[in-house]
Amino acid sequence: MSILRSLILAAADSPRMQRFVQRYGFRLGAARFVAGESLDAAVPVLRRLNEQGLLTNTTLLGEGVRDEAETRAVVDAYRGVLDRIHTESLRTNVALKLTHLGLSIDEELALRNLAELVEHASRRENFVRIDMEESRHVDATLRIYRRLREGGHENVGAVLQAYLFRAEADLAALLPLTPNLRLVKGAYLEPAEIAYPRKRDVDAAYVRLLETSLAAGGFTAVATHDETLIEHTIAFARQRGISPERFQFQMLYGIASGLQLDLVRRGFDVLVATPYGPEWYRYLMRRLAERPANLLFLLRNLVRG
Ligand SMILES: Cc1cc2nc3c(=O)[nH]c(=O)nc-3n(C[C@H](O)[C@H](O)[C@H](O)COP(=O)(O)OP(=O)(O)OC[C@H]3O[C@@H](n4cnc5c(N)ncnc54)[C@H](O)[C@@H]3O)c2cc1C
């Protein structure tokens, strides 16, 4: 399984594979995980999820950008997303990737772009989550998060990946900021020198992060479909008297929908990460790598045509 996972994640970087998968399109598989190729297509999906009692976030899919002008277009698109969420009264916030805002070009550019969006979100009483990407971006991403928080911005959150050895030290360094943190296992291909290769070690690291984060003063977004971790969160919070307002569960659109609704029925907040946009290829490949059985689902659709 781990070889298959590595192969799929390596294919995520292959332009030839990308051309092939994009040609066979959205409807063959990506539509299960992506709300649509445009914001207009995503809005009814977000509304339907909200009507089911689920909170949502949305992301304009896309990661690399070539120059500053391209990042400007991304910032403008996200301003439009925040405006649309506001006018449609959706219970939706925004999650974005700093490489989409220019992090690989210039850290200051990404910071300026993000600050503009966080300010715009604040005027719209909304919130921006900075997704965490490959390990080479972690230092800069956390620096930018810290600068925004130290600059007085409260409506911004970060992500820590349990597979990275460094995550516990990063959490300890962030706690004095009373952060809003999303905890994930980690979705990228990382070397064994810096990340746990074995799933059980990642799961154990996740529990340590979870307990430390919940016991501290901030807000914890428990982003996993792992039912053992979810039940552990609930039991730990009960045992420590941690109010359900101090955490929420987060899952991905198209995955474990029954579990999402069960948790809502049990009175917990559940946010469904619901991305959209034409650049869905790399996102789809990460979802396939997490569960290679998803490849069968894609192939079945291909055969059915
Ligand atoms: C809201 C949210 C935001 C995220 N943001 C980031 C981020 O910023 N950076 C980052 O590196 N990663 C992010 N991730 C991805 C995360 O790192 C994991 O790769 C992903 O959540 C799968 O791990 P798991 O915690 O669900 O546990 P696992 O142990 O992998 O899975 C638990 C259960 O869920 C099922 N499952 C898991 N993934 C899938 C799937 N793709 N299709 C079908 N079933 C599946 C499994 O089969 C298993 O039954 C995010 C995940 C979520 C839910």
PDB file of N, CA, C and O in Angstrom, residues 39-102:
ATOM      1  N   LEU A  39     -17.105  28.608  -9.137  1.00  0.00           N
ATOM      2  CA  LEU A  39     -17.753  29.007  -7.885  1.00  0.00           C
ATOM      3  C   LEU A  39     -19.277  28.862  -8.003  1.00  0.00           C
ATOM      4  O   LEU A  39     -19.947  28.427  -7.060  1.00  0.00           O
ATOM      5  N   ASP A  40     -19.806  29.197  -9.189  1.00  0.00           N
ATOM      6  CA  ASP A  40     -21.259  29.060  -9.390  1.00  0.00           C
ATOM      7  C   ASP A  40     -21.711  27.618  -9.162  1.00  0.00           C
ATOM      8  O   ASP A  40     -22.802  27.379  -8.641  1.00  0.00           O
ATOM      9  N   ALA A  41     -20.879  26.677  -9.577  1.00  0.00           N
ATOM     10  CA  ALA A  41     -21.248  25.267  -9.378  1.00  0.00           C
ATOM     11  C   ALA A  41     -21.090  24.872  -7.914  1.00  0.00           C
ATOM     12  O   ALA A  41     -21.826  24.014  -7.410  1.00  0.00           O
ATOM     13  N   ALA A  42     -20.136  25.491  -7.223  1.00  0.00           N
ATOM     14  CA  ALA A  42     -19.859  25.090  -5.835  1.00  0.00           C
ATOM     15  C   ALA A  42     -20.902  25.631  -4.854  1.00  0.00           C
ATOM     16  O   ALA A  42     -21.206  24.972  -3.851  1.00  0.00           O
ATOM     17  N   VAL A  43     -21.455  26.809  -5.136  1.00  0.00           N
ATOM     18  CA  VAL A  43     -22.354  27.449  -4.160  1.00  0.00           C
ATOM     19  C   VAL A  43     -23.547  26.561  -3.771  1.00  0.00           C
ATOM     20  O   VAL A  43     -23.816  26.379  -2.573  1.00  0.00           O
ATOM     21  N   PRO A  44     -24.252  25.949  -4.733  1.00  0.00           N
ATOM     22  CA  PRO A  44     -25.377  25.086  -4.315  1.00  0.00           C
ATOM     23  C   PRO A  44     -24.925  23.892  -3.468  1.00  0.00           C
ATOM     24  O   PRO A  44     -25.663  23.441  -2.591  1.00  0.00           O
ATOM     25  N   VAL A  45     -23.713  23.402  -3.734  1.00  0.00           N
ATOM     26  CA  VAL A  45     -23.191  22.281  -2.945  1.00  0.00           C
ATOM     27  C   VAL A  45     -22.945  22.751  -1.515  1.00  0.00           C
ATOM     28  O   VAL A  45     -23.319  22.089  -0.540  1.00  0.00           O
ATOM     29  N   LEU A  46     -22.338  23.931  -1.377  1.00  0.00           N
ATOM     30  CA  LEU A  46     -22.076  24.481  -0.042  1.00  0.00           C
ATOM     31  C   LEU A  46     -23.393  24.700   0.694  1.00  0.00           C
ATOM     32  O   LEU A  46     -23.523  24.396   1.883  1.00  0.00           O
ATOM     33  N   ARG A  47     -24.383  25.212  -0.040  1.00  0.00           N
ATOM     34  CA  ARG A  47     -25.674  25.489   0.604  1.00  0.00           C
ATOM     35  C   ARG A  47     -26.317  24.195   1.082  1.00  0.00           C
ATOM     36  O   ARG A  47     -26.816  24.098   2.193  1.00  0.00           O
ATOM     37  N   ARG A  48     -26.271  23.174   0.243  1.00  0.00           N
ATOM     38  CA  ARG A  48     -26.885  21.880   0.615  1.00  0.00           C
ATOM     39  C   ARG A  48     -26.206  21.314   1.873  1.00  0.00           C
ATOM     40  O   ARG A  48     -26.860  20.824   2.787  1.00  0.00           O
ATOM     41  N   LEU A  49     -24.881  21.403   1.932  1.00  0.00           N
ATOM     42  CA  LEU A  49     -24.171  20.903   3.121  1.00  0.00           C
ATOM     43  C   LEU A  49     -24.590  21.695   4.359  1.00  0.00           C
ATOM     44  O   LEU A  49     -24.862  21.122   5.419  1.00  0.00           O
ATOM     45  N   ASN A  50     -24.663  23.013   4.213  1.00  0.00           N
ATOM     46  CA  ASN A  50     -25.110  23.857   5.332  1.00  0.00           C
ATOM     47  C   ASN A  50     -26.506  23.446   5.792  1.00  0.00           C
ATOM     48  O   ASN A  50     -26.779  23.381   6.986  1.00  0.00           O
ATOM     49  N   GLU A  51     -27.369  23.167   4.817  1.00  0.00           N
ATOM     50  CA  GLU A  51     -28.748  22.789   5.177  1.00  0.00           C
ATOM     51  C   GLU A  51     -28.786  21.471   5.944  1.00  0.00           C
ATOM     52  O   GLU A  51     -29.727  21.212   6.686  1.00  0.00           O
ATOM     53  N   GLN A  52     -27.759  20.650   5.760  1.00  0.00           N
ATOM     54  CA  GLN A  52     -27.688  19.384   6.513  1.00  0.00           C
ATOM     55  C   GLN A  52     -27.072  19.575   7.900  1.00  0.00           C
ATOM     56  O   GLN A  52     -26.818  18.607   8.600  1.00  0.00           O
ATOM     57  N   GLY A  53     -26.769  20.835   8.254  1.00  0.00           N
ATOM     58  CA  GLY A  53     -26.204  21.100   9.577  1.00  0.00           C
ATOM     59  C   GLY A  53     -24.688  21.101   9.604  1.00  0.00           C
ATOM     60  O   GLY A  53     -24.074  21.165  10.671  1.00  0.00           O
ATOM     61  N   LEU A  54     -24.078  21.011   8.413  1.00  0.00           N
ATOM     62  CA  LEU A  54     -22.617  20.974   8.339  1.00  0.00           C
ATOM     63  C   LEU A  54     -22.059  22.372   8.070  1.00  0.00           C
ATOM     64  O   LEU A  54     -22.641  23.129   7.276  1.00  0.00           O
ATOM     65  N   LEU A  55     -20.952  22.702   8.729  1.00  0.00           N
ATOM     66  CA  LEU A  55     -20.209  23.904   8.348  1.00  0.00           C
ATOM     67  C   LEU A  55     -19.349  23.532   7.144  1.00  0.00           C
ATOM     68  O   LEU A  55     -19.096  22.346   6.910  1.00  0.00           O
ATOM     69  N   THR A  56     -18.890  24.536   6.426  1.00  0.00           N
ATOM     70  CA  THR A  56     -18.061  24.230   5.252  1.00  0.00           C
ATOM     71  C   THR A  56     -16.892  25.206   5.156  1.00  0.00           C
ATOM     72  O   THR A  56     -16.935  26.297   5.731  1.00  0.00           O
ATOM     73  N   ASN A  57     -15.871  24.781   4.446  1.00  0.00           N
ATOM     74  CA  ASN A  57     -14.921  25.770   3.941  1.00  0.00           C
ATOM     75  C   ASN A  57     -14.782  25.530   2.449  1.00  0.00           C
ATOM     76  O   ASN A  57     -15.210  24.482   1.943  1.00  0.00           O
ATOM     77  N   THR A  58     -14.235  26.494   1.750  1.00  0.00           N
ATOM     78  CA  THR A  58     -13.982  26.264   0.335  1.00  0.00           C
ATOM     79  C   THR A  58     -12.604  26.781  -0.046  1.00  0.00           C
ATOM     80  O   THR A  58     -12.021  27.636   0.632  1.00  0.00           O
ATOM     81  N   THR A  59     -12.105  26.206  -1.122  1.00  0.00           N
ATOM     82  CA  THR A  59     -10.762  26.501  -1.613  1.00  0.00           C
ATOM     83  C   THR A  59     -10.840  26.581  -3.124  1.00  0.00           C
ATOM     84  O   THR A  59     -11.455  25.705  -3.748  1.00  0.00           O
ATOM     85  N   LEU A  60     -10.234  27.613  -3.702  1.00  0.00           N
ATOM     86  CA  LEU A  60     -10.057  27.632  -5.157  1.00  0.00           C
ATOM     87  C   LEU A  60      -8.821  26.783  -5.427  1.00  0.00           C
ATOM     88  O   LEU A  60      -7.712  27.171  -5.042  1.00  0.00           O
ATOM     89  N   LEU A  61      -9.012  25.613  -6.035  1.00  0.00           N
ATOM     90  CA  LEU A  61      -7.878  24.701  -6.204  1.00  0.00           C
ATOM     91  C   LEU A  61      -6.806  25.315  -7.090  1.00  0.00           C
ATOM     92  O   LEU A  61      -7.108  26.039  -8.055  1.00  0.00           O
ATOM     93  N   GLY A  62      -5.553  25.004  -6.760  1.00  0.00           N
ATOM     94  CA  GLY A  62      -4.424  25.548  -7.508  1.00  0.00           C
ATOM     95  C   GLY A  62      -3.266  25.686  -6.539  1.00  0.00           C
ATOM     96  O   GLY A  62      -3.492  25.941  -5.360  1.00  0.00           O
ATOM     97  N   GLU A  63      -2.037  25.491  -7.016  1.00  0.00           N
ATOM     98  CA  GLU A  63      -0.913  25.517  -6.073  1.00  0.00           C
ATOM     99  C   GLU A  63       0.231  26.386  -6.562  1.00  0.00           C
ATOM    100  O   GLU A  63       0.546  27.392  -5.951  1.00  0.00           O
ATOM    101  N   GLY A  64       0.816  26.035  -7.702  1.00  0.00           N
ATOM    102  CA  GLY A  64       1.937  26.843  -8.166  1.00  0.00           C
ATOM    103  C   GLY A  64       1.428  28.051  -8.931  1.00  0.00           C
ATOM    104  O   GLY A  64       0.361  28.011  -9.545  1.00  0.00           O
ATOM    105  N   VAL A  65       2.154  29.153  -8.860  1.00  0.00           N
ATOM    106  CA  VAL A  65       1.847  30.301  -9.728  1.00  0.00           C
ATOM    107  C   VAL A  65       3.181  30.780 -10.285  1.00  0.00           C
ATOM    108  O   VAL A  65       4.211  30.619  -9.654  1.00  0.00           O
ATOM    109  N   ARG A  66       3.154  31.378 -11.482  1.00  0.00           N
ATOM    110  CA  ARG A  66       4.418  31.731 -12.145  1.00  0.00           C
ATOM    111  C   ARG A  66       4.913  33.116 -11.763  1.00  0.00           C
ATOM    112  O   ARG A  66       6.102  33.339 -11.637  1.00  0.00           O
ATOM    113  N   ASP A  67       4.000  34.077 -11.591  1.00  0.00           N
ATOM    114  CA  ASP A  67       4.462  35.441 -11.335  1.00  0.00           C
ATOM    115  C   ASP A  67       3.448  36.201 -10.479  1.00  0.00           C
ATOM    116  O   ASP A  67       2.359  35.708 -10.187  1.00  0.00           O
ATOM    117  N   GLU A  68       3.824  37.425 -10.154  1.00  0.00           N
ATOM    118  CA  GLU A  68       3.003  38.233  -9.255  1.00  0.00           C
ATOM    119  C   GLU A  68       1.607  38.483  -9.835  1.00  0.00           C
ATOM    120  O   GLU A  68       0.608  38.498  -9.105  1.00  0.00           O
ATOM    121  N   ALA A  69       1.561  38.669 -11.174  1.00  0.00           N
ATOM    122  CA  ALA A  69       0.254  38.949 -11.801  1.00  0.00           C
ATOM    123  C   ALA A  69      -0.705  37.782 -11.568  1.00  0.00           C
ATOM    124  O   ALA A  69      -1.906  37.981 -11.322  1.00  0.00           O
ATOM    125  N   GLU A  70      -0.166  36.565 -11.633  1.00  0.00           N
ATOM    126  CA  GLU A  70      -1.040  35.403 -11.406  1.00  0.00           C
ATOM    127  C   GLU A  70      -1.551  35.383  -9.974  1.00  0.00           C
ATOM    128  O   GLU A  70      -2.697  35.024  -9.712  1.00  0.00           O
ATOM    129  N   THR A  71      -0.699  35.771  -9.037  1.00  0.00           N
ATOM    130  CA  THR A  71      -1.162  35.774  -7.636  1.00  0.00           C
ATOM    131  C   THR A  71      -2.249  36.835  -7.457  1.00  0.00           C
ATOM    132  O   THR A  71      -3.162  36.671  -6.668  1.00  0.00           O
ATOM    133  N   ARG A  72      -2.136  37.941  -8.234  1.00  0.00           N
ATOM    134  CA  ARG A  72      -3.167  38.996  -8.136  1.00  0.00           C
ATOM    135  C   ARG A  72      -4.539  38.425  -8.516  1.00  0.00           C
ATOM    136  O   ARG A  72      -5.557  38.701  -7.890  1.00  0.00           O
ATOM    137  N   ALA A  73      -4.524  37.604  -9.576  1.00  0.00           N
ATOM    138  CA  ALA A  73      -5.792  37.006 -10.018  1.00  0.00           C
ATOM    139  C   ALA A  73      -6.353  36.079  -8.934  1.00  0.00           C
ATOM    140  O   ALA A  73      -7.572  36.032  -8.707  1.00  0.00           O
ATOM    141  N   VAL A  74      -5.455  35.371  -8.255  1.00  0.00           N
ATOM    142  CA  VAL A  74      -5.918  34.459  -7.198  1.00  0.00           C
ATOM    143  C   VAL A  74      -6.503  35.266  -6.029  1.00  0.00           C
ATOM    144  O   VAL A  74      -7.569  34.933  -5.497  1.00  0.00           O
ATOM    145  N   VAL A  75      -5.814  36.358  -5.658  1.00  0.00           N
ATOM    146  CA  VAL A  75      -6.323  37.195  -4.559  1.00  0.00           C
ATOM    147  C   VAL A  75      -7.693  37.756  -4.936  1.00  0.00           C
ATOM    148  O   VAL A  75      -8.642  37.724  -4.137  1.00  0.00           O
ATOM    149  N   ASP A  76      -7.817  38.239  -6.166  1.00  0.00           N
ATOM    150  CA  ASP A  76      -9.115  38.790  -6.597  1.00  0.00           C
ATOM    151  C   ASP A  76     -10.201  37.723  -6.556  1.00  0.00           C
ATOM    152  O   ASP A  76     -11.339  37.988  -6.153  1.00  0.00           O
ATOM    153  N   ALA A  77      -9.819  36.506  -6.973  1.00  0.00           N
ATOM    154  CA  ALA A  77     -10.820  35.421  -6.952  1.00  0.00           C
ATOM    155  C   ALA A  77     -11.266  35.162  -5.518  1.00  0.00           C
ATOM    156  O   ALA A  77     -12.466  35.011  -5.242  1.00  0.00           O
ATOM    157  N   TYR A  78     -10.315  35.107  -4.586  1.00  0.00           N
ATOM    158  CA  TYR A  78     -10.691  34.846  -3.186  1.00  0.00           C
ATOM    159  C   TYR A  78     -11.498  36.000  -2.588  1.00  0.00           C
ATOM    160  O   TYR A  78     -12.388  35.778  -1.753  1.00  0.00           O
ATOM    161  N   ARG A  79     -11.197  37.239  -2.999  1.00  0.00           N
ATOM    162  CA  ARG A  79     -12.035  38.359  -2.520  1.00  0.00           C
ATOM    163  C   ARG A  79     -13.478  38.126  -2.973  1.00  0.00           C
ATOM    164  O   ARG A  79     -14.430  38.325  -2.228  1.00  0.00           O
ATOM    165  N   GLY A  80     -13.599  37.673  -4.236  1.00  0.00           N
ATOM    166  CA  GLY A  80     -14.932  37.372  -4.774  1.00  0.00           C
ATOM    167  C   GLY A  80     -15.609  36.242  -4.009  1.00  0.00           C
ATOM    168  O   GLY A  80     -16.815  36.274  -3.768  1.00  0.00           O
ATOM    169  N   VAL A  81     -14.823  35.244  -3.630  1.00  0.00           N
ATOM    170  CA  VAL A  81     -15.386  34.117  -2.874  1.00  0.00           C
ATOM    171  C   VAL A  81     -15.934  34.624  -1.537  1.00  0.00           C
ATOM    172  O   VAL A  81     -17.062  34.288  -1.132  1.00  0.00           O
ATOM    173  N   LEU A  82     -15.141  35.447  -0.854  1.00  0.00           N
ATOM    174  CA  LEU A  82     -15.583  35.964   0.459  1.00  0.00           C
ATOM    175  C   LEU A  82     -16.846  36.817   0.307  1.00  0.00           C
ATOM    176  O   LEU A  82     -17.767  36.746   1.132  1.00  0.00           O
ATOM    177  N   ASP A  83     -16.898  37.624  -0.773  1.00  0.00           N
ATOM    178  CA  ASP A  83     -18.096  38.453  -1.016  1.00  0.00           C
ATOM    179  C   ASP A  83     -19.313  37.568  -1.269  1.00  0.00           C
ATOM    180  O   ASP A  83     -20.404  37.810  -0.757  1.00  0.00           O
ATOM    181  N   ARG A  84     -19.096  36.540  -2.065  1.00  0.00           N
ATOM    182  CA  ARG A  84     -20.210  35.652  -2.431  1.00  0.00           C
ATOM    183  C   ARG A  84     -20.735  34.892  -1.209  1.00  0.00           C
ATOM    184  O   ARG A  84     -21.946  34.744  -1.022  1.00  0.00           O
ATOM    185  N   ILE A  85     -19.803  34.406  -0.372  1.00  0.00           N
ATOM    186  CA  ILE A  85     -20.213  33.706   0.858  1.00  0.00           C
ATOM    187  C   ILE A  85     -21.098  34.635   1.685  1.00  0.00           C
ATOM    188  O   ILE A  85     -22.119  34.236   2.234  1.00  0.00           O
ATOM    189  N   HIS A  86     -20.670  35.916   1.734  1.00  0.00           N
ATOM    190  CA  HIS A  86     -21.406  36.899   2.525  1.00  0.00           C
ATOM    191  C   HIS A  86     -22.802  37.126   1.946  1.00  0.00           C
ATOM    192  O   HIS A  86     -23.802  37.055   2.667  1.00  0.00           O
ATOM    193  N   THR A  87     -22.881  37.372   0.639  1.00  0.00           N
ATOM    194  CA  THR A  87     -24.203  37.691   0.067  1.00  0.00           C
ATOM    195  C   THR A  87     -25.129  36.467   0.095  1.00  0.00           C
ATOM    196  O   THR A  87     -26.346  36.602   0.202  1.00  0.00           O
ATOM    197  N   GLU A  88     -24.550  35.272   0.002  1.00  0.00           N
ATOM    198  CA  GLU A  88     -25.382  34.059   0.020  1.00  0.00           C
ATOM    199  C   GLU A  88     -25.659  33.580   1.449  1.00  0.00           C
ATOM    200  O   GLU A  88     -26.297  32.546   1.635  1.00  0.00           O
ATOM    201  N   SER A  89     -25.098  34.286   2.449  1.00  0.00           N
ATOM    202  CA  SER A  89     -25.242  33.895   3.870  1.00  0.00           C
ATOM    203  C   SER A  89     -24.868  32.437   4.116  1.00  0.00           C
ATOM    204  O   SER A  89     -25.580  31.706   4.816  1.00  0.00           O
ATOM    205  N   LEU A  90     -23.770  32.019   3.522  1.00  0.00           N
ATOM    206  CA  LEU A  90     -23.320  30.632   3.725  1.00  0.00           C
ATOM    207  C   LEU A  90     -22.518  30.534   5.015  1.00  0.00           C
ATOM    208  O   LEU A  90     -21.850  31.495   5.413  1.00  0.00           O
ATOM    209  N   ARG A  91     -22.585  29.368   5.643  1.00  0.00           N
ATOM    210  CA  ARG A  91     -21.736  29.121   6.824  1.00  0.00           C
ATOM    211  C   ARG A  91     -20.449  28.460   6.316  1.00  0.00           C
ATOM    212  O   ARG A  91     -20.218  27.275   6.483  1.00  0.00           O
ATOM    213  N   THR A  92     -19.662  29.294   5.650  1.00  0.00           N
ATOM    214  CA  THR A  92     -18.481  28.804   4.923  1.00  0.00           C
ATOM    215  C   THR A  92     -17.316  29.742   5.180  1.00  0.00           C
ATOM    216  O   THR A  92     -17.489  30.963   5.113  1.00  0.00           O
ATOM    217  N   ASN A  93     -16.145  29.194   5.472  1.00  0.00           N
ATOM    218  CA  ASN A  93     -14.959  30.034   5.478  1.00  0.00           C
ATOM    219  C   ASN A  93     -14.010  29.588   4.369  1.00  0.00           C
ATOM    220  O   ASN A  93     -14.392  28.783   3.509  1.00  0.00           O
ATOM    221  N   VAL A  94     -12.802  30.140   4.386  1.00  0.00           N
ATOM    222  CA  VAL A  94     -11.894  29.917   3.256  1.00  0.00           C
ATOM    223  C   VAL A  94     -10.631  29.217   3.748  1.00  0.00           C
ATOM    224  O   VAL A  94     -10.117  29.541   4.816  1.00  0.00           O
ATOM    225  N   ALA A  95     -10.171  28.235   2.975  1.00  0.00           N
ATOM    226  CA  ALA A  95      -8.867  27.620   3.254  1.00  0.00           C
ATOM    227  C   ALA A  95      -8.039  27.758   1.990  1.00  0.00           C
ATOM    228  O   ALA A  95      -8.532  27.498   0.891  1.00  0.00           O
ATOM    229  N   LEU A  96      -6.795  28.197   2.139  1.00  0.00           N
ATOM    230  CA  LEU A  96      -5.991  28.425   0.928  1.00  0.00           C
ATOM    231  C   LEU A  96      -4.555  27.981   1.129  1.00  0.00           C
ATOM    232  O   LEU A  96      -4.109  27.736   2.249  1.00  0.00           O
ATOM    233  N   LYS A  97      -3.856  27.883   0.007  1.00  0.00           N
ATOM    234  CA  LYS A  97      -2.459  27.469   0.030  1.00  0.00           C
ATOM    235  C   LYS A  97      -1.564  28.668  -0.264  1.00  0.00           C
ATOM    236  O   LYS A  97      -1.804  29.406  -1.227  1.00  0.00           O
ATOM    237  N   LEU A  98      -0.515  28.828   0.543  1.00  0.00           N
ATOM    238  CA  LEU A  98       0.351  29.998   0.337  1.00  0.00           C
ATOM    239  C   LEU A  98       1.114  29.926  -0.987  1.00  0.00           C
ATOM    240  O   LEU A  98       1.458  30.964  -1.541  1.00  0.00           O
ATOM    241  N   THR A  99       1.379  28.726  -1.518  1.00  0.00           N
ATOM    242  CA  THR A  99       2.041  28.691  -2.836  1.00  0.00           C
ATOM    243  C   THR A  99       1.109  29.283  -3.904  1.00  0.00           C
ATOM    244  O   THR A  99       1.584  29.803  -4.915  1.00  0.00           O
ATOM    245  N   HIS A 100      -0.184  29.212  -3.676  1.00  0.00           N
ATOM    246  CA  HIS A 100      -1.137  29.795  -4.627  1.00  0.00           C
ATOM    247  C   HIS A 100      -1.082  31.323  -4.568  1.00  0.00           C
ATOM    248  O   HIS A 100      -1.467  32.013  -5.516  1.00  0.00           O
ATOM    249  N   LEU A 101      -0.605  31.835  -3.431  1.00  0.00           N
ATOM    250  CA  LEU A 101      -0.492  33.296  -3.257  1.00  0.00           C
ATOM    251  C   LEU A 101       0.942  33.768  -3.491  1.00  0.00           C
ATOM    252  O   LEU A 101       1.276  34.904  -3.161  1.00  0.00           O
ATOM    253  N   GLY A 102       1.807  32.875  -3.999  1.00  0.00           N
ATOM    254  CA  GLY A 102       3.155  33.319  -4.399  1.00  0.00           C
ATOM    255  C   GLY A 102       4.293  32.938  -3.460  1.00  0.00           C
ATOM    256  O   GLY A 102       5.401  33.462  -3.605  1.00  0.00           O
TER     257      GLY A 102
END
